Coordinates of C-alpha atoms in Angstrom, one line a residue:
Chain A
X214 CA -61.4 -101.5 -128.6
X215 CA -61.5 -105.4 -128.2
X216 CA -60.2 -104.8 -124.2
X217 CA -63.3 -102.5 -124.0
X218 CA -65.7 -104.3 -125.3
X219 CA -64.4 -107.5 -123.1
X220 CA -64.8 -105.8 -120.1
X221 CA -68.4 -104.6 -120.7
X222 CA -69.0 -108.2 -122.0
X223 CA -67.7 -109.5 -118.4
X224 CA -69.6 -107.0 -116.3
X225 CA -73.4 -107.0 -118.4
X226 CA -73.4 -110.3 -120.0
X227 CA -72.0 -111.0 -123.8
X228 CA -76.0 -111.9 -124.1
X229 CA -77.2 -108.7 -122.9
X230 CA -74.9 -106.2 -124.3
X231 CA -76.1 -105.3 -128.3
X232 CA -73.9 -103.3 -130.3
X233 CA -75.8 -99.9 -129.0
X234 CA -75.0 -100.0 -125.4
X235 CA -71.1 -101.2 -127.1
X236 CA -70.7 -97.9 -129.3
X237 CA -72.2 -95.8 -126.5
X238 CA -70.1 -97.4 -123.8
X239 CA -67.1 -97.0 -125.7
X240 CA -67.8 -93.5 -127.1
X241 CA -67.5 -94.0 -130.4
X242 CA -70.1 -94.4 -133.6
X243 CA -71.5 -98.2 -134.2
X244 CA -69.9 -97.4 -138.2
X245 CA -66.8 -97.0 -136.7
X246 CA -66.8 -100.3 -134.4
X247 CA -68.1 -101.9 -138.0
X248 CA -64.9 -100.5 -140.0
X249 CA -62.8 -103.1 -137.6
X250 CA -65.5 -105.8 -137.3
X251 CA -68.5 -107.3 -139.3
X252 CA -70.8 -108.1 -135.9
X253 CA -70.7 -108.7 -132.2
X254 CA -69.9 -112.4 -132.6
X255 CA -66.5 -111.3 -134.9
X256 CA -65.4 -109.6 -131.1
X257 CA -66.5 -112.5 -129.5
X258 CA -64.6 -115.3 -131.6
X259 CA -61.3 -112.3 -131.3
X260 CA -61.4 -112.4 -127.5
X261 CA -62.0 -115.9 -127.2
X262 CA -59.0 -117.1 -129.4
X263 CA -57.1 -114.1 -127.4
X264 CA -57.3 -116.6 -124.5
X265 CA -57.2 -120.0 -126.3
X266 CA -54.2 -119.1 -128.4
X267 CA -52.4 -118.6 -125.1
X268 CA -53.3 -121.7 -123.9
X269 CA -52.5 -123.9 -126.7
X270 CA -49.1 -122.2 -127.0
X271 CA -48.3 -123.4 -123.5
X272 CA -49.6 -126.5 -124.3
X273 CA -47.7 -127.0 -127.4
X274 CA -44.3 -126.0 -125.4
X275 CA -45.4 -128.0 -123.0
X276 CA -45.8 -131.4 -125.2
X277 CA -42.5 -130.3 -126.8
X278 CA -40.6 -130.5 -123.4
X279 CA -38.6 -133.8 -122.7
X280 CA -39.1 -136.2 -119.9
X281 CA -41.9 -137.4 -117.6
X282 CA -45.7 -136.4 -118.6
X283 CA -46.0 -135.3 -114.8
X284 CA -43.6 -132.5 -115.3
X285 CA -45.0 -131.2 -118.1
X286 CA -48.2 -131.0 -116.7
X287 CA -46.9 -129.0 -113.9
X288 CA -45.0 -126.8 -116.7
X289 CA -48.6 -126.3 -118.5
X290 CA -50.4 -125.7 -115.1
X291 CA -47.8 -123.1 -114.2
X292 CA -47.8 -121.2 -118.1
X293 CA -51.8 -121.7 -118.1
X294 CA -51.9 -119.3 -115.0
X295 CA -49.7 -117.1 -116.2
X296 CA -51.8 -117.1 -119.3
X297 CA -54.9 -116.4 -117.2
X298 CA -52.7 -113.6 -115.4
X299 CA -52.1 -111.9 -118.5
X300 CA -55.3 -112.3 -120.6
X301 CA -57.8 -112.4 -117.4
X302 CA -60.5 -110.8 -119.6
X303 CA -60.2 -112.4 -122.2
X304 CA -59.8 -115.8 -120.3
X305 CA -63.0 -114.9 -118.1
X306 CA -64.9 -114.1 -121.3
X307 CA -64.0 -117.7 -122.5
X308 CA -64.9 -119.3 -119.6
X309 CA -68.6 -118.1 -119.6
X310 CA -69.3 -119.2 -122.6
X311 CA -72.4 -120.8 -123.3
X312 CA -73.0 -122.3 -126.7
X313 CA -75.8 -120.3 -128.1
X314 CA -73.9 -119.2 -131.6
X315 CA -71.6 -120.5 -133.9
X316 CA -68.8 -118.6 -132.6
X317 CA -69.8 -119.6 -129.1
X318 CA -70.0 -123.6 -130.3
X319 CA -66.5 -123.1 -131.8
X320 CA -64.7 -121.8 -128.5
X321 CA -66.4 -124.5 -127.0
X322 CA -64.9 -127.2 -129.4
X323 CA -61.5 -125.4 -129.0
X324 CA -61.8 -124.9 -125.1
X325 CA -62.9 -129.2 -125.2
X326 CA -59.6 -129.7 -127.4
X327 CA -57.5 -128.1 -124.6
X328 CA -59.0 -130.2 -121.9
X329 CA -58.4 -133.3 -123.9
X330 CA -54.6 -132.8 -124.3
X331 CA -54.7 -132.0 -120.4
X332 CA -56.7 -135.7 -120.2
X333 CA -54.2 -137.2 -122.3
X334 CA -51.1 -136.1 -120.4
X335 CA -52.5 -136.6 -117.0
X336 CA -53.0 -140.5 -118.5
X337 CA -49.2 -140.9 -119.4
X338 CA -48.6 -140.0 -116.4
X339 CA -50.9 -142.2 -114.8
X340 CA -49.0 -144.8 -116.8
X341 CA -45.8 -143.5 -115.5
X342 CA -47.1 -144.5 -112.2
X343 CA -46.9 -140.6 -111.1
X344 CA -50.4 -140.0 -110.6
X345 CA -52.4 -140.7 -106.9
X346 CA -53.6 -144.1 -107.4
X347 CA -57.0 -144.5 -107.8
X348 CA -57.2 -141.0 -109.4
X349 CA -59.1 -141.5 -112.8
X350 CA -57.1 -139.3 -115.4
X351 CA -60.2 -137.6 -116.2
X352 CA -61.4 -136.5 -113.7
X353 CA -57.7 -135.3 -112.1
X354 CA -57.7 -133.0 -115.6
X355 CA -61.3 -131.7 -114.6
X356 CA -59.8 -131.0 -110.4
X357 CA -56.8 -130.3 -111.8
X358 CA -57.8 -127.2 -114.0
X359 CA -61.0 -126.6 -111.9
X360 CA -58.6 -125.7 -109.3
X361 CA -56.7 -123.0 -112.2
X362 CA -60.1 -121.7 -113.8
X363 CA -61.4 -120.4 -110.3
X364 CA -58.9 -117.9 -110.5
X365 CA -60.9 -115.8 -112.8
X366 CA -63.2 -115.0 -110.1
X367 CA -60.9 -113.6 -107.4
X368 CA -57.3 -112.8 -109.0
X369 CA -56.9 -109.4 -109.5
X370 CA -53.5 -108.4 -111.4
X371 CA -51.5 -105.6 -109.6
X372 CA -52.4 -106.7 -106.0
X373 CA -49.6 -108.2 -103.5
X374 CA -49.5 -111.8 -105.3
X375 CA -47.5 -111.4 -109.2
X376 CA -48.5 -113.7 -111.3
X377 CA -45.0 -115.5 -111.5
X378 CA -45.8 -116.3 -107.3
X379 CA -49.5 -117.5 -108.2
X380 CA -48.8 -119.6 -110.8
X381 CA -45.9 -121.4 -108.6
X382 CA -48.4 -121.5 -105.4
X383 CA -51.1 -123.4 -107.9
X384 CA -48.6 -125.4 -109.5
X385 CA -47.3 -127.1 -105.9
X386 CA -50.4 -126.6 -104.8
X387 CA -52.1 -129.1 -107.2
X388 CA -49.6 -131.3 -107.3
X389 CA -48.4 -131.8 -103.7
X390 CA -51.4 -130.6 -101.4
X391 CA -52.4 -128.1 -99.3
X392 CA -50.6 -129.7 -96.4
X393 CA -47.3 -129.4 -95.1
X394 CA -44.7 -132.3 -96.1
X395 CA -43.3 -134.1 -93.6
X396 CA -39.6 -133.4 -93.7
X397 CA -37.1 -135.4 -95.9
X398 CA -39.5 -133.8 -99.4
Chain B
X250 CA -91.8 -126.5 -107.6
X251 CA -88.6 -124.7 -105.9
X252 CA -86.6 -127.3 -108.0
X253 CA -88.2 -126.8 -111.3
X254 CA -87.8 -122.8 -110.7
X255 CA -83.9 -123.5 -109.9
X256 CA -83.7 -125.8 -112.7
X257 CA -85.1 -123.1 -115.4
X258 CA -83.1 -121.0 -113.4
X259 CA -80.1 -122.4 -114.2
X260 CA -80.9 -123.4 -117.6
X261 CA -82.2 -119.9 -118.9
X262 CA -80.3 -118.0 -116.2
X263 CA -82.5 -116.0 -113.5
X264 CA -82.1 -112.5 -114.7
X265 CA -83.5 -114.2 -117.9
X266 CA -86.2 -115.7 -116.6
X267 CA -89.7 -114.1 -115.5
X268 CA -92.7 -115.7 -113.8
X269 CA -94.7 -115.9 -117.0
X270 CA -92.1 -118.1 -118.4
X271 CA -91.7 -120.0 -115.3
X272 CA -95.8 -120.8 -115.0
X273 CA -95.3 -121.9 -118.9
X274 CA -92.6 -124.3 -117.8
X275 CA -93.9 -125.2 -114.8
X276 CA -97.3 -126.1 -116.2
X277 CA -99.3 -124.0 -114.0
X278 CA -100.5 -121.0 -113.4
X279 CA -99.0 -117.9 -112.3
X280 CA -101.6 -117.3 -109.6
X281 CA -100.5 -121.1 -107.9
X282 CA -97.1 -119.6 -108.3
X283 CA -98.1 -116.6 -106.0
X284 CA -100.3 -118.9 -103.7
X285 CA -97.1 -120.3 -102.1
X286 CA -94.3 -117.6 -102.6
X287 CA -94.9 -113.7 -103.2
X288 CA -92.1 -113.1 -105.9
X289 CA -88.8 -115.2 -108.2
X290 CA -86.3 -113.3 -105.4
X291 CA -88.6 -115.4 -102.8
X292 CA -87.7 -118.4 -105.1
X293 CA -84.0 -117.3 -105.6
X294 CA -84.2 -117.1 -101.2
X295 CA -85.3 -120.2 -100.6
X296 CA -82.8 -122.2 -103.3
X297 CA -79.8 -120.3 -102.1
X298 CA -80.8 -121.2 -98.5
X299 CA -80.9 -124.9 -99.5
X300 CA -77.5 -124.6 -100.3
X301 CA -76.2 -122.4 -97.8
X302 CA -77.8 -123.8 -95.1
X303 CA -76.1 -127.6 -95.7
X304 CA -72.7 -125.6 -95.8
X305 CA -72.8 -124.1 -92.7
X306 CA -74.2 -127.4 -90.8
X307 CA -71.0 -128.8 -92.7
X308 CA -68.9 -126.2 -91.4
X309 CA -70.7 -126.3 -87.7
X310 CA -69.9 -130.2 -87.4
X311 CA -66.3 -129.3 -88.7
X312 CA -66.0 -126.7 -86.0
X313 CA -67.3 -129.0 -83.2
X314 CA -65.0 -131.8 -84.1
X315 CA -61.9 -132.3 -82.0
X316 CA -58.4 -132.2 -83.1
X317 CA -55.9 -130.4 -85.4
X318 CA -57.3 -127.5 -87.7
X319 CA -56.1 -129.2 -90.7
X320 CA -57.9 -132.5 -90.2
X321 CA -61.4 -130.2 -89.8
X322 CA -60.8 -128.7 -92.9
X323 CA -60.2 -131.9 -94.6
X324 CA -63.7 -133.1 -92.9
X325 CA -65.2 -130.0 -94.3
X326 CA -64.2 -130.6 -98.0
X327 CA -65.6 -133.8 -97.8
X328 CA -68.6 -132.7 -96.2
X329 CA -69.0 -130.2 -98.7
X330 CA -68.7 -131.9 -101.7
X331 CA -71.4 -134.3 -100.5
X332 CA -73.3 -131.1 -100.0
X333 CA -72.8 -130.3 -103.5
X334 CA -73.1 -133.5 -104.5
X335 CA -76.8 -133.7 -103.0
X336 CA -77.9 -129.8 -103.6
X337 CA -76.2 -129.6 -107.2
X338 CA -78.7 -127.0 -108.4
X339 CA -79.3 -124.9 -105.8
X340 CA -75.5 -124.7 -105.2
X341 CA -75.1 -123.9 -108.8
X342 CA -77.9 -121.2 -108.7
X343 CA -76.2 -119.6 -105.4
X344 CA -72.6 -119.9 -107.3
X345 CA -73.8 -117.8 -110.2
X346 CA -75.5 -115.0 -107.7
X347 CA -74.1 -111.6 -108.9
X348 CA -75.8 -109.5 -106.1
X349 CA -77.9 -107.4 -108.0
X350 CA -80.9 -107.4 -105.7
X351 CA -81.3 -107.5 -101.9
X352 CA -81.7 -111.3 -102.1
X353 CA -78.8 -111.7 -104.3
X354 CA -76.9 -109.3 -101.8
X355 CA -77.7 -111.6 -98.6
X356 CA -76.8 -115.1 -100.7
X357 CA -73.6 -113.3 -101.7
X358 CA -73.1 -112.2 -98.2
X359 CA -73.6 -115.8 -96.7
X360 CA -71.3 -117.3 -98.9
X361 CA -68.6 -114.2 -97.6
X362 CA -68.8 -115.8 -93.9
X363 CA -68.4 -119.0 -95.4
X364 CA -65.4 -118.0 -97.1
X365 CA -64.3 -116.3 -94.0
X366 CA -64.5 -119.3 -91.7
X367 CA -62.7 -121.7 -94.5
X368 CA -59.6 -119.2 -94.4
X369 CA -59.6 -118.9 -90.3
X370 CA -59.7 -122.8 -90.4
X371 CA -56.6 -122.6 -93.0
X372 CA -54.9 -120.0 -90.8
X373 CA -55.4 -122.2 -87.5
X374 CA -54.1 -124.9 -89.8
X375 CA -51.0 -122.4 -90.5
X376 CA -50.3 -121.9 -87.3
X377 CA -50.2 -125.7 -86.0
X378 CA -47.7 -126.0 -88.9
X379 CA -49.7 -128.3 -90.7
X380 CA -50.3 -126.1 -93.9
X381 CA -48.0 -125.8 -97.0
X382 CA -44.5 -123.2 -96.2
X383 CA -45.3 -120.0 -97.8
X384 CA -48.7 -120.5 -98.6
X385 CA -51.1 -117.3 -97.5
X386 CA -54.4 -118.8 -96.0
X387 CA -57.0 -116.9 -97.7
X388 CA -55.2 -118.0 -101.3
X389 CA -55.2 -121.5 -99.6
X390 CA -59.1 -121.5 -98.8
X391 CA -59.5 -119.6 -102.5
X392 CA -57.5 -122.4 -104.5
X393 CA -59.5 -125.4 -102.3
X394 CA -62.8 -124.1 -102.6
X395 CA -62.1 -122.9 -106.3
X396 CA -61.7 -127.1 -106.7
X397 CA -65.1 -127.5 -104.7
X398 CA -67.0 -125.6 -106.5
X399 CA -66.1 -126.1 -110.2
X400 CA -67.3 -129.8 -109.8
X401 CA -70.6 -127.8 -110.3
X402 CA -69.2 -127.5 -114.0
X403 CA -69.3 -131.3 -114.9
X404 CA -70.3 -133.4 -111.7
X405 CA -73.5 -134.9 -112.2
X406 CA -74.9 -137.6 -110.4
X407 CA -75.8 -140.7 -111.3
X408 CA -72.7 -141.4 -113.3
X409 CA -70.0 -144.0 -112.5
X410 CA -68.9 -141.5 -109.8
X411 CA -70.8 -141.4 -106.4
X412 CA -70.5 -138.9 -104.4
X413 CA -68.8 -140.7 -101.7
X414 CA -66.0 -141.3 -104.2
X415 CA -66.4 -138.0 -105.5
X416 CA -66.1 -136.5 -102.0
X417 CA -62.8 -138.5 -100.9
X418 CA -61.0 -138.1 -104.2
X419 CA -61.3 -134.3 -103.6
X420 CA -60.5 -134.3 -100.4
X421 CA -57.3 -136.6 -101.2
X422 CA -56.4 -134.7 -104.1
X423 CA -56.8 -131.0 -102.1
X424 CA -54.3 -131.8 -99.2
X425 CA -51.9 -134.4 -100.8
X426 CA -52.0 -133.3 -104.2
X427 CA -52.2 -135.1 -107.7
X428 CA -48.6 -136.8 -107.6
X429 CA -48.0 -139.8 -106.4
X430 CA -46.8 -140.0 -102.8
X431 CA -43.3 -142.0 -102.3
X432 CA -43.7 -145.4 -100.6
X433 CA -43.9 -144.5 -97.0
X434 CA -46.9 -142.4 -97.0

């Protein structure tokens, strides 16, 4: 029911879609949607910790991993597409949050959390002297995962590119350019 | 009075938002509204053509410039970012367009041939040699302009960025990635 309810949340707007169009959309009574879940919000704050669970579980194996912060960055770019891959709704949902509720304030907080840890990392490495000089840390989080999030509006599971490929394509991609290396790398 | 519109626009979202509301906001009445455009998908037209319309200069100059493929396209990121950059809310208007109406429809097409002439830059670029091994030229122009455009997410001008900065950084980052380069490059 929560995949459901996603979807129609992506297509009409989380804002626009009441409990009605839900129960008729998914063919079944609103009392029966209300024996799994005491409002609208409740699928809301479900789906969104759906995708940010995922994401803090590759960013917890991530910060458990040994050696440079670099690396593990590209580890948690790579496991955050694959995330993404696997919870697109969900992920896409999360991402369009707004802010309006308490639930919506409270992905927000969660989704800020994430991008902190990514801000912190990308600054060990800057100390590390991995990063592109010049690059604030910052803002290389905000490219950085700019770059990832975008997926959500083309990637479509099942096509010609698995998710394993995409997430190694993103991963070098962000790291070492869209241009070809001159031999000897 | 376009900028206003685009900025409740954006604020309220368009769907959301009516002409009543926008003569409220605006501070004058609906019938001054009328007096210079005949409806909000007149409104919608002329912000979306703000922003398309410095895009495809952008991508016009890039296309007149000599040289290799790759070295265009990196002139066109730049260009576009200061686009962005200098357009914020009408590009962030045309980047939430989901085609609903015939206005909608035409934005959404105009951004397609946009698209479509990034990826036959990044195919050219391909074919020179100069791109990535392995990397498919429409996910190339997907993953570079999925960077552009999320700057629309926390860019804001004014800040200790400019967007000369701004525009270089993402153009650096893009094509030689976040990682430090080895001495020698």
């Amino acid at each position: 029911m929560l995949a459901a309810a996603v979807r129609l949340f992506n297509e009409r707007g989380y804002e626009a879609t009441g409990m009605e169009a839900l129960s008729r959309a998914l063919g079944i009574t609103k009392s029966a949607i209300y024996h799994h879940v005491d409002s609208k919000e409740d699928l809301l704050r479900l789906a969104a910790d759906r995708a940010l669970d995922g994401l803090f579980e590759a960013a917890d194996e991530a910060l458990a991993r040994e050696g440079r912060a670099i690396d593990r960055l590209e580890f948690l770019v790579e496991r955050s597409v694959l995330v993404l891959a696997d919870r697109l709704p969900f992920v896409t949902l999360l991402l369009r949050v707004r802010g309006n509720t308490e639930v919506e304030r409270r992905a927000l907080e969660r989704r800020r959390a994430f991008d902190h840890l990514v801000a912190d990392l990308m600054e060990r490495a800057a100390a590390e002297g991995d990063l592109q000089a010049g690059l604030d840390p910052t803002v290389g989080a905000r490219l950085l995962f700019g770059m990832v999030n975008s997926l959500i509006e083309w990637y479509r599971p099942g096509g010609d590119l698995d998710a394993a490929a995409l997430a190694a394509l993103v991963r070098r991609t962000a790291f070492d350019g869209l241009r070809a290396r001159p031999a000897g790398r």
